[in-house]
mmCIF file of C-alpha atoms in Angstrom:
data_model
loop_
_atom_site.group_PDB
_atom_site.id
_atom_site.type_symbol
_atom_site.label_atom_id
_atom_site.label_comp_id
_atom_site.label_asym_id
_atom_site.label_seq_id
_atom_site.Cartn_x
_atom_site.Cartn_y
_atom_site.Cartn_z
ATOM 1 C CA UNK A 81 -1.974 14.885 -19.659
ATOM 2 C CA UNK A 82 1.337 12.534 -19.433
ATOM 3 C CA UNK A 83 3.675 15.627 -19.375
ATOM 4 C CA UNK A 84 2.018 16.658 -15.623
ATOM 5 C CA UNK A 85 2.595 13.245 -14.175
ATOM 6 C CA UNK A 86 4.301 14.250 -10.910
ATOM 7 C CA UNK A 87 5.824 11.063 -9.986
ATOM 8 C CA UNK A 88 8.587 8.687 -11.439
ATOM 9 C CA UNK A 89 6.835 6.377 -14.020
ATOM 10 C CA UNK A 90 7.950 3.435 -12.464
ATOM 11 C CA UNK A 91 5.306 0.418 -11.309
ATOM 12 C CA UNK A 92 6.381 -2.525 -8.968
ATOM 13 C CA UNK A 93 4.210 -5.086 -7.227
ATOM 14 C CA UNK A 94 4.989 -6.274 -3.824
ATOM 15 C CA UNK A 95 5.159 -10.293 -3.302
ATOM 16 C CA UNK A 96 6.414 -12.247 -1.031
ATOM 17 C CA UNK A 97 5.215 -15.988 0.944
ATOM 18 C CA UNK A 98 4.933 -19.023 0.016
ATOM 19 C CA UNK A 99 2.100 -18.385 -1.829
ATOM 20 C CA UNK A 100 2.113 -17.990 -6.091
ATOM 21 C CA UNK A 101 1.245 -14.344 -6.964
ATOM 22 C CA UNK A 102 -2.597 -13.333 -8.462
ATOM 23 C CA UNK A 103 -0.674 -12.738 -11.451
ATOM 24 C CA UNK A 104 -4.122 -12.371 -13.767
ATOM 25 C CA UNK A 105 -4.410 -9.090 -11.584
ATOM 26 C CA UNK A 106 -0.690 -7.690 -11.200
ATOM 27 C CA UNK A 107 -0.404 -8.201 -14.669
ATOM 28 C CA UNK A 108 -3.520 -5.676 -15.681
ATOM 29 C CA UNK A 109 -1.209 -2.674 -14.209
ATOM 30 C CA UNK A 110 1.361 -3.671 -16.597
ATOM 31 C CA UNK A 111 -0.905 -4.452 -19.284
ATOM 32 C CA UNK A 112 -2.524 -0.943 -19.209
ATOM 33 C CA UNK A 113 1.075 1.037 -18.355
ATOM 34 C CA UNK A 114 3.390 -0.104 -21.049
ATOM 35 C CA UNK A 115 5.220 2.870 -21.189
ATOM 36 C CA UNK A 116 5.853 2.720 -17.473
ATOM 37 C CA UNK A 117 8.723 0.535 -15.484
ATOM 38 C CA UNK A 118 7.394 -2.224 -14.232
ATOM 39 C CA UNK A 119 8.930 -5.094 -12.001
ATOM 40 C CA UNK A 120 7.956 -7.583 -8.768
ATOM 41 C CA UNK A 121 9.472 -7.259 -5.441
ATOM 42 C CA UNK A 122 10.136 -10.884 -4.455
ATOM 43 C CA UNK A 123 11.417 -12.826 -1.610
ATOM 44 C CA UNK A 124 14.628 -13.165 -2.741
ATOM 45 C CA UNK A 125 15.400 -9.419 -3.573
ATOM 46 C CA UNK A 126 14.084 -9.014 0.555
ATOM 47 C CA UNK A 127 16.977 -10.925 1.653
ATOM 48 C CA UNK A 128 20.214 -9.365 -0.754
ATOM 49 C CA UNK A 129 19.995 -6.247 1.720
ATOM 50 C CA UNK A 130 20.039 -4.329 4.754
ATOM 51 C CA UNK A 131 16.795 -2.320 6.188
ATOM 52 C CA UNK A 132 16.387 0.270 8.077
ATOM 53 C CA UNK A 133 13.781 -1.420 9.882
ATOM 54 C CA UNK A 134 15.156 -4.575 9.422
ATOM 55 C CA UNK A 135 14.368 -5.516 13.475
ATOM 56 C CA UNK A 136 11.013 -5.732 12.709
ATOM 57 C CA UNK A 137 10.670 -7.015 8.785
ATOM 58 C CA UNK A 138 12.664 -10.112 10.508
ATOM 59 C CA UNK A 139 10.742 -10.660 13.136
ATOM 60 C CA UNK A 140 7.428 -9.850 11.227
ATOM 61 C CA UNK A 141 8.697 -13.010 8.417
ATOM 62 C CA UNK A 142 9.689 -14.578 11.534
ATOM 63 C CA UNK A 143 5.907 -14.957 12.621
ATOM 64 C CA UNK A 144 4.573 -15.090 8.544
ATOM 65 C CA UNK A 145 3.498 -12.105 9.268
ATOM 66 C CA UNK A 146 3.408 -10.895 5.118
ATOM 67 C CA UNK A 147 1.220 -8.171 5.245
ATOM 68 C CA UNK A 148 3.323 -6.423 8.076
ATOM 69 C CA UNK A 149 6.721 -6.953 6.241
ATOM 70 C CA UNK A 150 5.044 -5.609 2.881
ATOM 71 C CA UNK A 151 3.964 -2.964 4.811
ATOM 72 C CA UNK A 152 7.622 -2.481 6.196
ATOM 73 C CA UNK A 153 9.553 -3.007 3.156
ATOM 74 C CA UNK A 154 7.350 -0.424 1.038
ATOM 75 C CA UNK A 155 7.699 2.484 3.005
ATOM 76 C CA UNK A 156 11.520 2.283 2.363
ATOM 77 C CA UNK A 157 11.344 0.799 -1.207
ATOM 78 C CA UNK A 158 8.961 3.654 -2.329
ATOM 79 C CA UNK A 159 11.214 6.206 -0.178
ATOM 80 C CA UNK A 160 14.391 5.210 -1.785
ATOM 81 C CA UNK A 161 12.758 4.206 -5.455
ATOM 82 C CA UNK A 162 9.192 6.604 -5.861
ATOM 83 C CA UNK A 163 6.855 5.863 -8.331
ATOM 84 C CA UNK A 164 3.652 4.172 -7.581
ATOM 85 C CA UNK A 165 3.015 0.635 -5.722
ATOM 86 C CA UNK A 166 -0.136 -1.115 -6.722
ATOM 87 C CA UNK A 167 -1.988 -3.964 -4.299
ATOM 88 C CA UNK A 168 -0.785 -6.993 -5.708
ATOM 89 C CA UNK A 169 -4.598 -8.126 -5.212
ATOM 90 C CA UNK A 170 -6.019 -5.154 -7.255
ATOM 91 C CA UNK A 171 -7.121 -5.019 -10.714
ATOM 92 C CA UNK A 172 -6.390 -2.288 -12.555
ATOM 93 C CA UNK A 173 -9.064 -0.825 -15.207
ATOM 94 C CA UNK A 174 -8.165 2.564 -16.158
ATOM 95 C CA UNK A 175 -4.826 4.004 -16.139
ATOM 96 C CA UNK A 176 -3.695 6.359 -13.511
ATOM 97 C CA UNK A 177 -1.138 8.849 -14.853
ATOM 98 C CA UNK A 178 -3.825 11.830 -14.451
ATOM 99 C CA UNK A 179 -3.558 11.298 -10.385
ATOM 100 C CA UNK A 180 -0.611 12.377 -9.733
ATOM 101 C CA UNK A 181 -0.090 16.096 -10.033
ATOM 102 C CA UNK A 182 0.292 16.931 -6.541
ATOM 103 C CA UNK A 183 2.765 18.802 -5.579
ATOM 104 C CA UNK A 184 6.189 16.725 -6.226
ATOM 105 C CA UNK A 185 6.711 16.345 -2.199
ATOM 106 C CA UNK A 186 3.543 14.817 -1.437
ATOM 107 C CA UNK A 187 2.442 10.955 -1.011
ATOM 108 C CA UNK A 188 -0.242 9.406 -2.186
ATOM 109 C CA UNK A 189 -2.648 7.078 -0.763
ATOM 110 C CA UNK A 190 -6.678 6.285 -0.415
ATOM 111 C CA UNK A 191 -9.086 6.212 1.934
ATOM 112 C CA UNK A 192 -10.173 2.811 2.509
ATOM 113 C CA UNK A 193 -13.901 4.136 3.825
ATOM 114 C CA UNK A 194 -14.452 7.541 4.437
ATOM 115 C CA UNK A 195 -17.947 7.098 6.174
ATOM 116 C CA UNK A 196 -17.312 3.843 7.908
ATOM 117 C CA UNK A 197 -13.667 4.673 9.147
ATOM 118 C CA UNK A 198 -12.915 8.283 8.175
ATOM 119 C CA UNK A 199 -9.507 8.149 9.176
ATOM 120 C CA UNK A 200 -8.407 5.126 8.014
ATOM 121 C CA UNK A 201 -6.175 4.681 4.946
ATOM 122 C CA UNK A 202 -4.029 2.407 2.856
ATOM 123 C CA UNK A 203 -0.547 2.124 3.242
ATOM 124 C CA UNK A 204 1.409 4.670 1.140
ATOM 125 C CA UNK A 205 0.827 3.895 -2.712
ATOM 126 C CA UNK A 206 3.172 6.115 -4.323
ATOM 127 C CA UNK A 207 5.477 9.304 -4.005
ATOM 128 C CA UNK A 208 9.040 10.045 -5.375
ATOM 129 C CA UNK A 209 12.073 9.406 -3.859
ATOM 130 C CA UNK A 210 12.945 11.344 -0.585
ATOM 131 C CA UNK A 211 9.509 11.929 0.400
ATOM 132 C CA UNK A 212 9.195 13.607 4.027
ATOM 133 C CA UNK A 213 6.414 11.788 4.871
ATOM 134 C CA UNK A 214 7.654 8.221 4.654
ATOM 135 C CA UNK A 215 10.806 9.147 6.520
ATOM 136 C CA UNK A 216 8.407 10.237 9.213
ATOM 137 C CA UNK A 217 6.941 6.857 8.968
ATOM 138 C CA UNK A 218 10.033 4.880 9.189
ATOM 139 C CA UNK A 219 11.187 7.119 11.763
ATOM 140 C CA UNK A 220 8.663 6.343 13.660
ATOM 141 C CA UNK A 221 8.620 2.757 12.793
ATOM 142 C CA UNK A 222 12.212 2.450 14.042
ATOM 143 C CA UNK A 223 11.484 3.099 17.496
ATOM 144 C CA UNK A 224 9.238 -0.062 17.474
ATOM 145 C CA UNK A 225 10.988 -3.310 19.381
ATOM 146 C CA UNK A 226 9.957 -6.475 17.775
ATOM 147 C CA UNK A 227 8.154 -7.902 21.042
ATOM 148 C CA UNK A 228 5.538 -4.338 20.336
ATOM 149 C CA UNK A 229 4.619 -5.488 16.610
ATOM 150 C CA UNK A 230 0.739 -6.440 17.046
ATOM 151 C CA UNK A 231 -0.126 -9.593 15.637
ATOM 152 C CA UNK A 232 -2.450 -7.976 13.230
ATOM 153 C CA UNK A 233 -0.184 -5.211 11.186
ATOM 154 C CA UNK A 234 -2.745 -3.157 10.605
ATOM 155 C CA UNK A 235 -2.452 -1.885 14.032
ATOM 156 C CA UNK A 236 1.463 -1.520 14.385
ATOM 157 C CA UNK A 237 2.882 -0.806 10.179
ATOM 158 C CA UNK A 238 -0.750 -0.356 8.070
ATOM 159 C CA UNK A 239 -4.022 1.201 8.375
ATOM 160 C CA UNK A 240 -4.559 1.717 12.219
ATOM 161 C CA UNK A 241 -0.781 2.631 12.426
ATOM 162 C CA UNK A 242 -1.491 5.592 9.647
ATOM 163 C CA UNK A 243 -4.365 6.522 11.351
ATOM 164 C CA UNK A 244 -2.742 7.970 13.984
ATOM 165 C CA UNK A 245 -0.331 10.216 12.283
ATOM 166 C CA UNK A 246 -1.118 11.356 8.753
ATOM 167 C CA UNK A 247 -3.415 14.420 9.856
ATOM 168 C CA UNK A 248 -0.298 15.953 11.402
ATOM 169 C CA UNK A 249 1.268 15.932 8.647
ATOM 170 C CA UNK A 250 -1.102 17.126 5.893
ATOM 171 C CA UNK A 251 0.684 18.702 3.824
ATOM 172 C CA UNK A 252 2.709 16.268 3.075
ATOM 173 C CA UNK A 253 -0.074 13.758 1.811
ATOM 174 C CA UNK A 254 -2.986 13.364 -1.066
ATOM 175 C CA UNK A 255 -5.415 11.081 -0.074
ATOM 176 C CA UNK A 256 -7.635 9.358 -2.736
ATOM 177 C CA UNK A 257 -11.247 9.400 -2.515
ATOM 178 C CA UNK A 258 -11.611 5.108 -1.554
ATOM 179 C CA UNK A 259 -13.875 4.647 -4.963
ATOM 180 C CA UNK A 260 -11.241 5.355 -7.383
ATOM 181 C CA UNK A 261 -9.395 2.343 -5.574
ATOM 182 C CA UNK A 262 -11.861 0.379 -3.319
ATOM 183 C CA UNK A 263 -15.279 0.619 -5.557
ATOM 184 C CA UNK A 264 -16.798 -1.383 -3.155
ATOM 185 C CA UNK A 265 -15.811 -1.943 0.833
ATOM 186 C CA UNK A 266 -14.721 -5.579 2.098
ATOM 187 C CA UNK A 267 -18.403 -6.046 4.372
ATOM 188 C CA UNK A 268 -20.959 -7.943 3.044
ATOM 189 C CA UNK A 269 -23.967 -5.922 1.779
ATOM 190 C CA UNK A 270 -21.481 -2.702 1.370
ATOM 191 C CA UNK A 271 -22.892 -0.914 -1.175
ATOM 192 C CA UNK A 272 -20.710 -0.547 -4.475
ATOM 193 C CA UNK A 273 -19.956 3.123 -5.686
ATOM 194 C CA UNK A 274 -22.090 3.681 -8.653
ATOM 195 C CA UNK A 275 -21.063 7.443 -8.834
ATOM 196 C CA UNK A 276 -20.092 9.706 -11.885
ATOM 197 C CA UNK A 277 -16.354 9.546 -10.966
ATOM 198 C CA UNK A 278 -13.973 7.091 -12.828
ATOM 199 C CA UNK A 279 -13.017 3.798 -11.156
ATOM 200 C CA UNK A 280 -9.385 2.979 -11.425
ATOM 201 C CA UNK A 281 -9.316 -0.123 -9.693
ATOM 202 C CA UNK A 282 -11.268 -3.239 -7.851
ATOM 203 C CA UNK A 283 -10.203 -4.368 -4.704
ATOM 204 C CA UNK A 284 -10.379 -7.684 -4.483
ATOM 205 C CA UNK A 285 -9.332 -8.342 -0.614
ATOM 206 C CA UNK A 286 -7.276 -11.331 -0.870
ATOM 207 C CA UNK A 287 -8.853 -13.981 1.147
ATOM 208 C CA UNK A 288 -11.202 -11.278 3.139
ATOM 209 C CA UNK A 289 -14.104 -12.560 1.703
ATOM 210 C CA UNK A 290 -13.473 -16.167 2.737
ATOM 211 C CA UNK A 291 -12.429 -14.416 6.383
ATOM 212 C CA UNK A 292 -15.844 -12.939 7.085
ATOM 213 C CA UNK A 293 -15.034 -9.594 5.755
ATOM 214 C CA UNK A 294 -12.565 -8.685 8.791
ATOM 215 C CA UNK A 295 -9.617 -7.055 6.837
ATOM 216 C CA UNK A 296 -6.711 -8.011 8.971
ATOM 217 C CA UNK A 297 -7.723 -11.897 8.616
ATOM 218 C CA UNK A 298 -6.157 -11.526 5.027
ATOM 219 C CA UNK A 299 -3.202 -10.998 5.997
ATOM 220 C CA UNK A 300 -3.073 -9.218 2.956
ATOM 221 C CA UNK A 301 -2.834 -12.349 0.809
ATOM 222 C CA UNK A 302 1.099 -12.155 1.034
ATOM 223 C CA UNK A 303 1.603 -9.188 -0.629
ATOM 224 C CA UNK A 304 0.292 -6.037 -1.512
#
């Protein structure tokens, strides 16, 4: 039911590069959320402030590194802002309101593949503003000199880097089953859930499937 939606009902996508944004897939979270807030984090907007991490989103641009400053820039934007942050190279098909009733102090992400890589999840999708867990992250983010950021972000700001802390901290997180977000895994000849649970989005990997199905190759297509 809308009324136990446990999150602000605001929707932005994450975009920034070069690069022109898969609109015909942002646009299907907007499509299907009308009653939600919806807006696109551009280049532009990056640049008219200060970060708390703003070390290593520079240096991270510096190398056109998007998928690490996306990474870098969410954290804060969803700490300071809340509500939920799609993949900018997702496709929505059902809507999500009935997800979030956790309680009000948790985040929200999704397993990318619990058999394959059990503890292995997206960056944070949504929370509301405040959350405990993404000033953990940025936290520990901060301590980070630019000359330690990994060339491939997933190690240093996304998947690897979550890895490593979100079991101590439990509590503070809902992690998604990876069908209702990832239906189907980046490998070739992964096998596409065909279960009774609703879908509520396809992962389309950027470029991954042009990059031999190794997720960091992306880059994340620019965004997120």
């Amino acid at each position: 039911m809308e009324e136990n939606v446990n999150i602000e009902k605001k929707m932005t996508h994450i975009w920034i590069g070069p690069n022109p944004a898969p609109t015909q897939w942002m646009n299907t979270w907007r499509d299907k959320h009308p009653d939600w807030e919806y807006s696109v984090f551009t280049d532009e907007m990056l640049w008219n402030r200060k970060w708390y991490n703003q070390h290593l989103i520079e240096e991270y641009y510096r190398r056109k590194t998007w998928a690490g400053v996306a990474d870098l820039i969410r954290y804060e934007l969803i700490f300071e802002r809340g509500g939920f942050w799609p993949e900018a190279d997702s496709e929505c098909l059902h809507r999500i309101d009935e997800l979030f009733v956790a309680p009000a102090h948790h985040a929200y992400t999704v397993f990318e593949n619990e058999k394959v890589m059990p503890k292995s999840v997206s960056p944070i999708m949504a929370a509301n503003p405040g959350n405990r867990f993404l000033d953990v992250i940025m936290k520990k983010l901060h301590q980070l000199r630019p000359d330690q950021l990994h060339q491939k972000p997933h190690e240093s700001t996304g998947n690897f880097f979550l890895a490593r802390i979100w079991e101590h901290h439990k509590d503070k997180l809902t992690i998604f089953p990876s069908h209702y977000f990832i239906p189907q895994w980046y490998r070739y000849g992964s096998p596409r859930y065909d279960g009774p649970d609703k879908v509520y989005a396809e992962q389309h990997w950027g470029s991954t499937a042009t990059d031999g199905g190794m997720p960091w190759l992306k880059d994340y297509s620019q965004g997120v």
